[in-house]
PDB file of C-alpha atoms and ligand atoms in Angstrom:
ATOM      1  CA  MET A   1    -126.908 -70.096-132.987  1.00 27.00           C
ATOM      2  CA  GLY A   2    -123.518 -69.448-134.469  1.00 25.00           C
ATOM      3  CA  ILE A   3    -120.348 -70.868-133.020  1.00 26.00           C
ATOM      4  CA  ALA A   4    -116.992 -69.803-134.300  1.00 22.00           C
ATOM      5  CA  VAL A   5    -114.263 -72.152-133.180  1.00 24.00           C
ATOM      6  CA  ALA A   6    -111.360 -73.090-135.392  1.00 24.00           C
ATOM      7  CA  ARG A   7    -111.129 -76.817-136.029  1.00 28.00           C
ATOM      8  CA  PRO A   8    -107.698 -78.121-137.003  1.00 30.00           C
ATOM      9  CA  GLU A   9    -107.497 -79.642-140.477  1.00 30.00           C
ATOM     10  CA  SER A  10    -105.558 -82.671-139.262  1.00 32.00           C
ATOM     11  CA  ALA A  11    -107.193 -85.790-137.853  1.00 33.00           C
ATOM     12  CA  LEU A  12    -108.471 -85.086-134.376  1.00 39.00           C
ATOM     13  CA  PHE A  13    -107.987 -88.529-132.962  1.00 42.00           C
ATOM     14  CA  SER A  14    -104.825 -90.564-133.227  1.00 39.00           C
ATOM     15  CA  PRO A  15    -104.781 -93.385-135.761  1.00 35.00           C
ATOM     16  CA  LYS A  16    -104.467 -96.298-133.393  1.00 39.00           C
ATOM     17  CA  PRO A  17    -105.923 -97.126-129.987  1.00 39.00           C
ATOM     18  CA  VAL A  18    -104.012 -95.567-127.109  1.00 37.00           C
ATOM     19  CA  VAL A  19    -103.199 -98.547-124.933  1.00 38.00           C
ATOM     20  CA  SER A  20    -100.576 -98.300-122.250  1.00 36.00           C
ATOM     21  CA  PRO A  21     -99.193-101.476-120.616  1.00 33.00           C
ATOM     22  CA  ASN A  22    -100.967-100.776-117.354  1.00 35.00           C
ATOM     23  CA  GLY A  23    -104.195 -99.460-118.764  1.00 45.00           C
ATOM     24  CA  TYR A  24    -105.776 -97.671-121.619  1.00 47.00           C
ATOM     25  CA  PHE A  25    -104.366 -94.176-121.267  1.00 50.00           C
ATOM     26  CA  ASN A  26    -101.533 -92.147-119.890  1.00 57.00           C
ATOM     27  CA  ARG A  27    -102.785 -89.720-117.260  1.00 57.00           C
ATOM     28  CA  LYS A  28     -99.603 -87.602-117.401  1.00 61.00           C
ATOM     29  CA  LYS A  29    -100.070 -86.961-121.094  1.00 63.00           C
ATOM     30  CA  LEU A  30    -103.703 -86.175-120.547  1.00 61.00           C
ATOM     31  CA  LEU A  31    -102.836 -83.718-117.801  1.00 60.00           C
ATOM     32  CA  LYS A  32    -100.560 -81.858-120.212  1.00 64.00           C
ATOM     33  CA  LYS A  33    -103.399 -81.411-122.686  1.00 61.00           C
ATOM     34  CA  LEU A  34    -105.576 -79.983-119.968  1.00 58.00           C
ATOM     35  CA  GLU A  35    -102.988 -77.694-118.380  1.00 57.00           C
ATOM     36  CA  SER A  36    -104.771 -74.509-119.247  1.00 46.00           C
ATOM     37  CA  PHE A  37    -108.157 -75.944-118.465  1.00 46.00           C
ATOM     38  CA  GLY A  38    -110.281 -72.852-117.943  1.00 42.00           C
ATOM     39  CA  ASN A  39    -109.274 -69.213-117.520  1.00 41.00           C
ATOM     40  CA  GLY A  40    -109.073 -69.188-113.750  1.00 38.00           C
ATOM     41  CA  PRO A  41    -109.047 -71.710-110.918  1.00 34.00           C
ATOM     42  CA  GLY A  42    -112.754 -71.942-110.266  1.00 40.00           C
ATOM     43  CA  ARG A  43    -113.795 -71.476-113.851  1.00 41.00           C
ATOM     44  CA  ILE A  44    -114.478 -74.951-115.179  1.00 42.00           C
ATOM     45  CA  ASN A  45    -115.625 -76.153-111.797  1.00 44.00           C
ATOM     46  CA  GLY A  46    -118.283 -73.439-111.782  1.00 45.00           C
ATOM     47  CA  LEU A  47    -119.245 -74.305-115.321  1.00 40.00           C
ATOM     48  CA  LEU A  48    -119.686 -77.958-114.495  1.00 44.00           C
ATOM     49  CA  ASP A  49    -121.670 -77.231-111.366  1.00 49.00           C
ATOM     50  CA  SER A  50    -124.024 -74.993-113.292  1.00 43.00           C
ATOM     51  CA  MET A  51    -124.406 -77.609-116.024  1.00 40.00           C
ATOM     52  CA  ARG A  52    -125.270 -80.241-113.502  1.00 46.00           C
ATOM     53  CA  ALA A  53    -127.671 -77.939-111.654  1.00 46.00           C
ATOM     54  CA  SER A  54    -129.526 -77.129-114.832  1.00 40.00           C
ATOM     55  CA  SER A  55    -129.720 -80.599-116.389  1.00 44.00           C
ATOM     56  CA  PRO A  56    -133.275 -82.026-116.441  1.00 45.00           C
ATOM     57  CA  THR A  57    -134.381 -83.250-113.039  1.00 46.00           C
ATOM     58  CA  ARG A  58    -135.548 -86.827-112.545  1.00 44.00           C
ATOM     59  CA  ARG A  59    -139.126 -85.679-112.481  1.00 44.00           C
ATOM     60  CA  GLY A  60    -138.544 -83.304-115.368  1.00 47.00           C
ATOM     61  CA  THR A  61    -139.580 -80.184-113.475  1.00 50.00           C
ATOM     62  CA  ASP A  62    -137.290 -77.771-115.326  1.00 54.00           C
ATOM     63  CA  SER A  63    -139.247 -75.580-117.677  1.00 61.00           C
ATOM     64  CA  ARG A  64    -138.083 -74.899-121.233  1.00 59.00           C
ATOM     65  CA  GLU A  65    -137.795 -71.231-120.235  1.00 63.00           C
ATOM     66  CA  ASP A  66    -135.355 -72.090-117.398  1.00 61.00           C
ATOM     67  CA  GLN A  67    -133.273 -74.185-119.755  1.00 59.00           C
ATOM     68  CA  ASN A  68    -133.183 -71.483-122.418  1.00 60.00           C
ATOM     69  CA  SER A  69    -132.091 -68.792-119.984  1.00 62.00           C
ATOM     70  CA  TRP A  70    -129.346 -71.094-118.698  1.00 60.00           C
ATOM     71  CA  THR A  71    -128.159 -71.778-122.248  1.00 61.00           C
ATOM     72  CA  VAL A  72    -127.926 -68.078-123.038  1.00 60.00           C
ATOM     73  CA  SER A  73    -126.139 -67.185-119.804  1.00 65.00           C
ATOM     74  CA  MET A  74    -123.640 -70.063-120.083  1.00 68.00           C
ATOM     75  CA  PHE A  75    -122.865 -69.510-123.749  1.00 72.00           C
ATOM     76  CA  ASP A  76    -120.505 -66.575-123.171  1.00 73.00           C
ATOM     77  CA  GLU A  77    -118.785 -68.330-120.278  1.00 73.00           C
ATOM     78  CA  ILE A  78    -118.150 -71.451-122.311  1.00 76.00           C
ATOM     79  CA  MET A  79    -116.853 -69.406-125.235  1.00 76.00           C
ATOM     80  CA  GLU A  80    -114.513 -67.480-122.951  1.00 77.00           C
ATOM     81  CA  ALA A  81    -113.207 -70.605-121.211  1.00 77.00           C
ATOM     82  CA  SER A  82    -112.607 -72.269-124.562  1.00 79.00           C
ATOM     83  CA  MET A  83    -110.343 -69.565-126.023  1.00 82.00           C
ATOM     84  CA  GLY A  84    -107.455 -71.262-127.815  1.00 82.00           C
ATOM     85  CA  LYS A  85    -108.661 -74.718-126.842  1.00 84.00           C
ATOM     86  CA  GLN A  86    -110.200 -77.592-128.693  1.00 87.00           C
ATOM     87  CA  ILE A  87    -113.700 -78.108-127.304  1.00 89.00           C
ATOM     88  CA  VAL A  88    -114.671 -81.774-127.087  1.00 92.00           C
ATOM     89  CA  VAL A  89    -118.332 -82.613-126.451  1.00 94.00           C
ATOM     90  CA  PHE A  90    -119.581 -85.709-124.630  1.00 96.00           C
ATOM     91  CA  LEU A  91    -123.299 -86.472-124.577  1.00 96.00           C
ATOM     92  CA  ASP A  92    -125.258 -89.081-122.700  1.00 96.00           C
ATOM     93  CA  TYR A  93    -128.212 -90.561-124.639  1.00 97.00           C
ATOM     94  CA  ASP A  94    -131.227 -91.558-122.497  1.00 95.00           C
ATOM     95  CA  GLY A  95    -132.681 -88.621-120.624  1.00 93.00           C
ATOM     96  CA  THR A  96    -130.246 -86.210-122.294  1.00 94.00           C
ATOM     97  CA  LEU A  97    -130.787 -86.535-126.045  1.00 96.00           C
ATOM     98  CA  SER A  98    -134.021 -88.511-125.772  1.00 95.00           C
ATOM     99  CA  PRO A  99    -136.878 -88.316-123.288  1.00 93.00           C
ATOM    100  CA  ILE A 100    -137.303 -91.082-120.711  1.00 90.00           C
ATOM    101  CA  VAL A 101    -140.150 -93.314-121.925  1.00 89.00           C
ATOM    102  CA  GLU A 102    -141.670 -96.586-120.671  1.00 84.00           C
ATOM    103  CA  ASP A 103    -140.486 -98.732-123.584  1.00 87.00           C
ATOM    104  CA  PRO A 104    -136.671 -98.561-123.960  1.00 91.00           C
ATOM    105  CA  ASP A 105    -136.955 -99.554-127.634  1.00 93.00           C
ATOM    106  CA  ARG A 106    -138.958 -96.439-128.311  1.00 93.00           C
ATOM    107  CA  ALA A 107    -136.656 -93.819-126.799  1.00 95.00           C
ATOM    108  CA  PHE A 108    -136.335 -91.900-130.054  1.00 97.00           C
ATOM    109  CA  MET A 109    -134.622 -88.547-130.297  1.00 96.00           C
ATOM    110  CA  THR A 110    -136.357 -85.794-132.231  1.00 96.00           C
ATOM    111  CA  ASN A 111    -135.118 -84.648-135.627  1.00 96.00           C
ATOM    112  CA  GLU A 112    -134.581 -81.242-134.056  1.00 96.00           C
ATOM    113  CA  MET A 113    -132.227 -82.753-131.488  1.00 96.00           C
ATOM    114  CA  ARG A 114    -130.436 -84.766-134.197  1.00 97.00           C
ATOM    115  CA  GLU A 115    -129.884 -81.564-136.171  1.00 96.00           C
ATOM    116  CA  ALA A 116    -128.528 -79.826-133.073  1.00 95.00           C
ATOM    117  CA  VAL A 117    -126.062 -82.669-132.440  1.00 96.00           C
ATOM    118  CA  ARG A 118    -125.090 -82.734-136.126  1.00 96.00           C
ATOM    119  CA  ASN A 119    -124.316 -79.012-135.944  1.00 95.00           C
ATOM    120  CA  VAL A 120    -122.265 -79.400-132.771  1.00 93.00           C
ATOM    121  CA  ALA A 121    -120.247 -82.190-134.436  1.00 94.00           C
ATOM    122  CA  LYS A 122    -119.451 -79.925-137.378  1.00 93.00           C
ATOM    123  CA  PHE A 123    -117.374 -77.783-135.046  1.00 89.00           C
ATOM    124  CA  PHE A 124    -116.198 -80.067-132.258  1.00 90.00           C
ATOM    125  CA  PRO A 125    -115.270 -83.734-131.897  1.00 92.00           C
ATOM    126  CA  THR A 126    -118.443 -85.155-130.348  1.00 95.00           C
ATOM    127  CA  ALA A 127    -118.979 -88.448-128.546  1.00 96.00           C
ATOM    128  CA  ILE A 128    -122.141 -90.176-127.351  1.00 97.00           C
ATOM    129  CA  VAL A 129    -121.458 -91.993-124.079  1.00 97.00           C
ATOM    130  CA  SER A 130    -124.248 -94.412-123.239  1.00 97.00           C
ATOM    131  CA  GLY A 131    -125.182 -97.424-121.152  1.00 96.00           C
ATOM    132  CA  ARG A 132    -126.776 -98.935-124.237  1.00 97.00           C
ATOM    133  CA  CYS A 133    -124.815-101.067-126.667  1.00 96.00           C
ATOM    134  CA  ARG A 134    -123.014 -99.068-129.317  1.00 96.00           C
ATOM    135  CA  ALA A 135    -125.047-100.427-132.236  1.00 95.00           C
ATOM    136  CA  LYS A 136    -128.351 -99.606-130.576  1.00 96.00           C
ATOM    137  CA  VAL A 137    -127.418 -96.063-129.630  1.00 97.00           C
ATOM    138  CA  PHE A 138    -126.066 -95.556-133.156  1.00 96.00           C
ATOM    139  CA  ASN A 139    -129.422 -96.695-134.589  1.00 96.00           C
ATOM    140  CA  PHE A 140    -131.154 -94.038-132.534  1.00 98.00           C
ATOM    141  CA  VAL A 141    -128.720 -91.213-133.271  1.00 97.00           C
ATOM    142  CA  ARG A 142    -127.804 -92.151-136.869  1.00 95.00           C
ATOM    143  CA  LEU A 143    -124.938 -89.685-137.201  1.00 95.00           C
ATOM    144  CA  SER A 144    -121.850 -91.409-138.563  1.00 93.00           C
ATOM    145  CA  GLU A 145    -119.571 -88.446-137.888  1.00 93.00           C
ATOM    146  CA  LEU A 146    -119.703 -88.996-134.111  1.00 95.00           C
ATOM    147  CA  TYR A 147    -117.717 -91.123-131.684  1.00 95.00           C
ATOM    148  CA  TYR A 148    -119.758 -93.706-129.816  1.00 96.00           C
ATOM    149  CA  ALA A 149    -118.898 -95.126-126.404  1.00 96.00           C
ATOM    150  CA  GLY A 150    -121.519 -97.811-125.768  1.00 97.00           C
ATOM    151  CA  SER A 151    -121.981-100.228-122.834  1.00 97.00           C
ATOM    152  CA  HIS A 152    -121.041 -97.507-120.327  1.00 96.00           C
ATOM    153  CA  GLY A 153    -117.859 -96.732-122.237  1.00 95.00           C
ATOM    154  CA  MET A 154    -116.760-100.366-122.609  1.00 96.00           C
ATOM    155  CA  ASP A 155    -117.127-100.247-126.384  1.00 96.00           C
ATOM    156  CA  ILE A 156    -115.643 -97.197-128.114  1.00 95.00           C
ATOM    157  CA  LYS A 157    -115.520 -96.547-131.833  1.00 93.00           C
ATOM    158  CA  GLY A 158    -114.805 -93.498-133.962  1.00 90.00           C
ATOM    159  CA  PRO A 159    -116.550 -92.191-137.087  1.00 86.00           C
ATOM    160  CA  VAL A 160    -116.876 -94.535-140.043  1.00 65.00           C
ATOM    161  CA  LYS A 161    -113.890 -94.385-142.367  1.00 60.00           C
ATOM    162  CA  GLY A 162    -114.011 -91.753-145.016  1.00 55.00           C
ATOM    163  CA  HIS A 163    -116.605 -89.622-143.304  1.00 51.00           C
ATOM    164  CA  ARG A 164    -114.047 -86.989-142.554  1.00 52.00           C
ATOM    165  CA  LYS A 165    -110.814 -86.795-144.455  1.00 46.00           C
ATOM    166  CA  GLY A 166    -107.974 -88.275-142.451  1.00 46.00           C
ATOM    167  CA  ASN A 167    -110.141 -89.444-139.588  1.00 52.00           C
ATOM    168  CA  GLN A 168    -109.352 -92.834-138.100  1.00 54.00           C
ATOM    169  CA  THR A 169    -111.292 -95.302-136.043  1.00 77.00           C
ATOM    170  CA  VAL A 170    -110.527 -95.555-132.345  1.00 71.00           C
ATOM    171  CA  LEU A 171    -111.393 -98.897-130.838  1.00 84.00           C
ATOM    172  CA  CYS A 172    -111.456 -99.846-127.207  1.00 92.00           C
ATOM    173  CA  GLN A 173    -113.165-102.876-125.682  1.00 94.00           C
ATOM    174  CA  PRO A 174    -111.653-103.445-122.238  1.00 94.00           C
ATOM    175  CA  ALA A 175    -114.262-106.038-121.170  1.00 95.00           C
ATOM    176  CA  ARG A 176    -114.088-108.436-124.135  1.00 94.00           C
ATOM    177  CA  GLU A 177    -113.353-111.443-121.938  1.00 95.00           C
ATOM    178  CA  PHE A 178    -116.713-110.993-120.218  1.00 96.00           C
ATOM    179  CA  LEU A 179    -118.765-111.519-123.378  1.00 96.00           C
ATOM    180  CA  PRO A 180    -119.450-115.264-122.825  1.00 97.00           C
ATOM    181  CA  MET A 181    -120.409-114.612-119.193  1.00 97.00           C
ATOM    182  CA  ILE A 182    -122.720-111.747-120.108  1.00 97.00           C
ATOM    183  CA  ASP A 183    -124.303-113.937-122.757  1.00 96.00           C
ATOM    184  CA  GLU A 184    -124.865-116.739-120.261  1.00 96.00           C
ATOM    185  CA  VAL A 185    -126.527-114.419-117.777  1.00 96.00           C
ATOM    186  CA  TYR A 186    -128.582-112.877-120.593  1.00 96.00           C
ATOM    187  CA  LYS A 187    -129.993-116.288-121.590  1.00 96.00           C
ATOM    188  CA  SER A 188    -130.711-117.158-117.993  1.00 94.00           C
ATOM    189  CA  LEU A 189    -132.503-113.867-117.411  1.00 92.00           C
ATOM    190  CA  ILE A 190    -134.584-114.216-120.561  1.00 92.00           C
ATOM    191  CA  GLU A 191    -135.906-117.528-119.221  1.00 91.00           C
ATOM    192  CA  LYS A 192    -136.712-116.129-115.781  1.00 86.00           C
ATOM    193  CA  ILE A 193    -138.164-112.904-116.987  1.00 84.00           C
ATOM    194  CA  GLU A 194    -140.555-114.560-119.402  1.00 81.00           C
ATOM    195  CA  TYR A 195    -142.986-115.039-116.519  1.00 81.00           C
ATOM    196  CA  ILE A 196    -142.779-111.533-115.132  1.00 78.00           C
ATOM    197  CA  PRO A 197    -145.255-109.210-116.791  1.00 72.00           C
ATOM    198  CA  GLY A 198    -143.696-105.896-117.784  1.00 71.00           C
ATOM    199  CA  ALA A 199    -140.140-107.004-117.109  1.00 82.00           C
ATOM    200  CA  LYS A 200    -137.677-106.816-119.962  1.00 88.00           C
ATOM    201  CA  VAL A 201    -134.027-107.689-120.352  1.00 93.00           C
ATOM    202  CA  GLU A 202    -131.915-105.628-122.704  1.00 95.00           C
ATOM    203  CA  ASN A 203    -128.657-106.963-124.101  1.00 96.00           C
ATOM    204  CA  ASN A 204    -126.220-104.074-124.168  1.00 97.00           C
ATOM    205  CA  LYS A 205    -123.348-106.311-125.306  1.00 96.00           C
ATOM    206  CA  PHE A 206    -120.870-105.749-122.454  1.00 97.00           C
ATOM    207  CA  CYS A 207    -123.599-105.219-119.892  1.00 97.00           C
ATOM    208  CA  LEU A 208    -127.265-106.012-119.411  1.00 96.00           C
ATOM    209  CA  SER A 209    -130.204-103.881-118.354  1.00 94.00           C
ATOM    210  CA  VAL A 210    -133.109-105.505-116.607  1.00 90.00           C
ATOM    211  CA  HIS A 211    -136.130-103.330-116.802  1.00 88.00           C
ATOM    212  CA  TYR A 212    -137.239-104.329-113.560  1.00 75.00           C
ATOM    213  CA  HIS A 213    -136.389-106.396-110.474  1.00 59.00           C
ATOM    214  CA  GLN A 214    -136.187-110.196-110.014  1.00 58.00           C
ATOM    215  CA  VAL A 215    -132.584-110.118-111.048  1.00 64.00           C
ATOM    216  CA  LYS A 216    -130.643-110.565-107.824  1.00 67.00           C
ATOM    217  CA  SER A 217    -131.343-114.303-107.571  1.00 68.00           C
ATOM    218  CA  VAL A 218    -130.035-114.916-111.096  1.00 75.00           C
ATOM    219  CA  ILE A 219    -126.659-113.238-110.708  1.00 77.00           C
ATOM    220  CA  LYS A 220    -125.849-114.217-107.103  1.00 78.00           C
ATOM    221  CA  ASP A 221    -123.529-117.023-108.361  1.00 82.00           C
ATOM    222  CA  TYR A 222    -121.509-114.692-110.575  1.00 87.00           C
ATOM    223  CA  GLN A 223    -118.987-112.969-108.313  1.00 86.00           C
ATOM    224  CA  GLN A 224    -117.420-111.052-111.199  1.00 89.00           C
ATOM    225  CA  LEU A 225    -120.601-109.240-112.101  1.00 89.00           C
ATOM    226  CA  ARG A 226    -122.143-106.424-110.129  1.00 87.00           C
ATOM    227  CA  LEU A 227    -125.556-104.823-109.856  1.00 79.00           C
ATOM    228  CA  ASN A 228    -126.105-101.170-110.497  1.00 82.00           C
ATOM    229  CA  GLN A 229    -129.398 -99.331-110.139  1.00 73.00           C
ATOM    230  CA  GLY A 230    -130.411 -96.870-112.855  1.00 79.00           C
ATOM    231  CA  ARG A 231    -133.728 -95.257-113.688  1.00 78.00           C
ATOM    232  CA  LYS A 232    -136.275 -98.053-113.129  1.00 76.00           C
ATOM    233  CA  VAL A 233    -133.625-100.399-114.440  1.00 86.00           C
ATOM    234  CA  LEU A 234    -131.077-102.778-112.967  1.00 87.00           C
ATOM    235  CA  GLU A 235    -127.789-102.886-114.805  1.00 92.00           C
ATOM    236  CA  ILE A 236    -125.432-105.845-114.785  1.00 94.00           C
ATOM    237  CA  ARG A 237    -121.867-105.264-115.829  1.00 95.00           C
ATOM    238  CA  PRO A 238    -118.336-106.600-115.351  1.00 95.00           C
ATOM    239  CA  THR A 239    -116.582-105.729-112.089  1.00 93.00           C
ATOM    240  CA  ILE A 240    -113.601-104.252-113.969  1.00 94.00           C
ATOM    241  CA  LYS A 241    -112.802-100.638-113.168  1.00 92.00           C
ATOM    242  CA  TRP A 242    -114.135 -99.137-116.360  1.00 94.00           C
ATOM    243  CA  ASP A 243    -116.983 -96.682-116.609  1.00 94.00           C
ATOM    244  CA  LYS A 244    -118.067 -93.576-118.509  1.00 94.00           C
ATOM    245  CA  GLY A 245    -115.241 -91.666-116.773  1.00 94.00           C
ATOM    246  CA  ASN A 246    -112.642 -94.026-118.256  1.00 94.00           C
ATOM    247  CA  ALA A 247    -114.263 -93.667-121.679  1.00 94.00           C
ATOM    248  CA  LEU A 248    -113.935 -89.897-121.362  1.00 93.00           C
ATOM    249  CA  GLU A 249    -110.266 -90.185-120.403  1.00 90.00           C
ATOM    250  CA  PHE A 250    -109.641 -92.624-123.249  1.00 92.00           C
ATOM    251  CA  LEU A 251    -111.171 -90.324-125.839  1.00 91.00           C
ATOM    252  CA  LEU A 252    -109.397 -87.232-124.487  1.00 89.00           C
ATOM    253  CA  GLU A 253    -106.110 -89.113-124.506  1.00 87.00           C
ATOM    254  CA  SER A 254    -106.705 -90.048-128.146  1.00 85.00           C
ATOM    255  CA  LEU A 255    -106.987 -86.405-129.136  1.00 79.00           C
ATOM    256  CA  GLU A 256    -104.145 -85.052-131.191  1.00 72.00           C
ATOM    257  CA  SER A 257    -104.923 -81.540-130.119  1.00 70.00           C
ATOM    258  CA  GLU A 258    -102.759 -80.324-127.193  1.00 73.00           C
ATOM    259  CA  ASP A 259    -105.165 -77.984-125.480  1.00 82.00           C
ATOM    260  CA  VAL A 260    -108.682 -79.240-124.926  1.00 86.00           C
ATOM    261  CA  LEU A 261    -111.823 -78.152-123.115  1.00 87.00           C
ATOM    262  CA  PRO A 262    -114.103 -81.120-122.523  1.00 89.00           C
ATOM    263  CA  ILE A 263    -117.818 -80.485-122.105  1.00 89.00           C
ATOM    264  CA  TYR A 264    -119.887 -83.384-120.824  1.00 92.00           C
ATOM    265  CA  ILE A 265    -123.674 -83.330-120.695  1.00 91.00           C
ATOM    266  CA  GLY A 266    -125.516 -86.126-118.934  1.00 90.00           C
ATOM    267  CA  ASP A 267    -128.406 -86.740-116.577  1.00 86.00           C
ATOM    268  CA  ASP A 268    -127.904 -90.085-114.891  1.00 84.00           C
ATOM    269  CA  ARG A 269    -125.940 -91.554-111.995  1.00 86.00           C
ATOM    270  CA  THR A 270    -123.546 -93.278-114.374  1.00 90.00           C
ATOM    271  CA  ASP A 271    -122.682 -89.878-115.873  1.00 92.00           C
ATOM    272  CA  GLU A 272    -121.355 -88.866-112.473  1.00 91.00           C
ATOM    273  CA  ASP A 273    -118.370 -91.175-113.113  1.00 91.00           C
ATOM    274  CA  ALA A 274    -117.461 -88.865-115.984  1.00 91.00           C
ATOM    275  CA  PHE A 275    -118.137 -85.733-113.900  1.00 90.00           C
ATOM    276  CA  ARG A 276    -115.803 -87.092-111.213  1.00 88.00           C
ATOM    277  CA  VAL A 277    -113.014 -87.573-113.768  1.00 86.00           C
ATOM    278  CA  MET A 278    -113.444 -83.991-114.932  1.00 84.00           C
ATOM    279  CA  GLN A 279    -113.290 -82.698-111.342  1.00 81.00           C
ATOM    280  CA  PHE A 280    -110.234 -84.840-110.660  1.00 79.00           C
ATOM    281  CA  LEU A 281    -108.412 -83.629-113.763  1.00 75.00           C
ATOM    282  CA  LYS A 282    -109.195 -80.066-112.875  1.00 73.00           C
ATOM    283  CA  ARG A 283    -107.789 -80.495-109.367  1.00 75.00           C
ATOM    284  CA  LEU A 284    -104.655 -82.056-110.836  1.00 73.00           C
ATOM    285  CA  VAL A 285    -104.208 -79.114-113.191  1.00 71.00           C
ATOM    286  CA  GLU A 286    -104.652 -76.650-110.310  1.00 75.00           C
ATOM    287  CA  TRP A 287    -102.188 -78.556-108.157  1.00 76.00           C
ATOM    288  CA  LYS A 288     -99.608 -78.597-110.957  1.00 71.00           C
ATOM    289  CA  LYS A 289    -100.081 -74.865-111.582  1.00 72.00           C
ATOM    290  CA  LYS A 290     -99.638 -74.123-107.867  1.00 76.00           C
ATOM    291  CA  LYS A 291     -96.488 -76.249-107.768  1.00 75.00           C
ATOM    292  CA  LEU A 292     -95.037 -74.467-110.804  1.00 75.00           C
ATOM    293  CA  SER A 293     -95.744 -71.033-109.364  1.00 76.00           C
ATOM    294  CA  LEU A 294     -94.103 -72.008-106.034  1.00 76.00           C
ATOM    295  CA  LEU A 295     -91.032 -73.194-107.930  1.00 75.00           C
ATOM    296  CA  ARG A 296     -90.861 -69.921-109.839  1.00 74.00           C
ATOM    297  CA  HIS A 297     -90.977 -67.740-106.686  1.00 68.00           C
TER     298      HIS A 297
HETATM  299  O1  LIG B 301    -126.291 -94.003-120.328  1.00 92.71           O
HETATM  300  P1  LIG B 301    -127.655 -93.817-120.924  1.00 92.71           P
HETATM  301  O2  LIG B 301    -127.625 -93.531-122.401  1.00 92.71           O
HETATM  302  O3  LIG B 301    -128.461 -92.797-120.184  1.00 92.71           O
HETATM  303  O4  LIG B 301    -128.365 -95.264-120.745  1.00 92.71           O
HETATM  304  C1  LIG B 301    -128.818 -95.709-119.448  1.00 92.71           C
HETATM  305  C2  LIG B 301    -129.974 -96.685-119.624  1.00 92.71           C
HETATM  306  O5  LIG B 301    -130.886 -96.029-120.503  1.00 92.71           O
HETATM  307  C3  LIG B 301    -132.022 -96.779-120.937  1.00 92.71           C
HETATM  308  O6  LIG B 301    -132.931 -96.896-119.867  1.00 92.71           O
HETATM  309  C4  LIG B 301    -133.503 -95.675-119.458  1.00 92.71           C
HETATM  310  O7  LIG B 301    -134.269 -95.108-120.552  1.00 92.71           O
HETATM  311  C5  LIG B 301    -135.394 -95.931-120.974  1.00 92.71           C
HETATM  312  C6  LIG B 301    -136.015 -95.239-122.179  1.00 92.71           C
HETATM  313  O8  LIG B 301    -136.380 -93.916-121.895  1.00 92.71           O
HETATM  314  C7  LIG B 301    -136.385 -96.095-119.799  1.00 92.71           C
HETATM  315  O9  LIG B 301    -137.463 -96.956-120.204  1.00 92.71           O
HETATM  316  C8  LIG B 301    -135.653 -96.730-118.589  1.00 92.71           C
HETATM  317  O10 LIG B 301    -136.531 -96.737-117.448  1.00 92.71           O
HETATM  318  C9  LIG B 301    -134.416 -95.885-118.246  1.00 92.71           C
HETATM  319  O11 LIG B 301    -133.662 -96.546-117.221  1.00 92.71           O
HETATM  320  C10 LIG B 301    -131.619 -98.111-121.518  1.00 92.71           C
HETATM  321  O12 LIG B 301    -132.778 -98.843-121.824  1.00 92.71           O
HETATM  322  C11 LIG B 301    -130.714 -98.881-120.563  1.00 92.71           C
HETATM  323  O13 LIG B 301    -130.269-100.053-121.190  1.00 92.71           O
HETATM  324  C12 LIG B 301    -129.511 -98.010-120.227  1.00 92.71           C
HETATM  325  O14 LIG B 301    -128.700 -98.703-119.292  1.00 92.71           O
END
């Protein structure tokens, strides 16, 4: 597959973290970048809906043939919508780049998939957005040219220095203060879980995944932590308002390019936080366009 999109020579992400006093990004600035999001009002919305509809189902019923025909039919649409824009690609890991398997430590991606991601990253800034801790997802993917947003976006880092000329590291860890608490709960869970056959607790740095049940009793005394249910997994994370959607906004805000077309591919409930942000931004762009056209007439 050949993709011809011009990539600017300058660094794609700004040199230092974008931190505004009241948060980690400036929505107004982001809106400006996305002003010409799509070639018509329903364009990106339709694209996103189709992407979601064709992502692998929980039971994995989509055939390879279905997926291939979707890829071919969407290719032209994506190319058309991206005219003059900087495409930015966001990819979830488990269930998107790797198959869902029983043992979370063995969720390897194929070399074929790694090659595909490597090729995408040659043309577009590419970020992996995962519930896993950044180091672990990096060990699976092993592509240093990518951006990684681990712990559901609570730990963001750019490509290693020197990989691409002029590229800088972006760092964002909005839940740092929760580390001791997460660690405490992790230790407590390890003790409890020892006696439960098949249960496993995974330390994802800023959040924890309990591969199965018996967790509610342990965290009931921690009001600042919440429970989230994933695929046969319970996730514990800080109550702060920060999810994969915020990670997406943070990375888009860090882009130096003015006109961007974000593409996000994911399969899980937590990816819907990012889908919601994309829908919201699109509505904002439409609203602003409508307002401008009313002012002109
Ligand atoms: O955001 P993601 O990259 O999709 O991470 C979400 C969770 O993924 C992993 O668990 C899931 O995949 C495992 C391996 O296939 C599977 O055994 C488990 O049942 C799934 O829930 C990861 O282990 C979790 O820590 C992540 O929260």
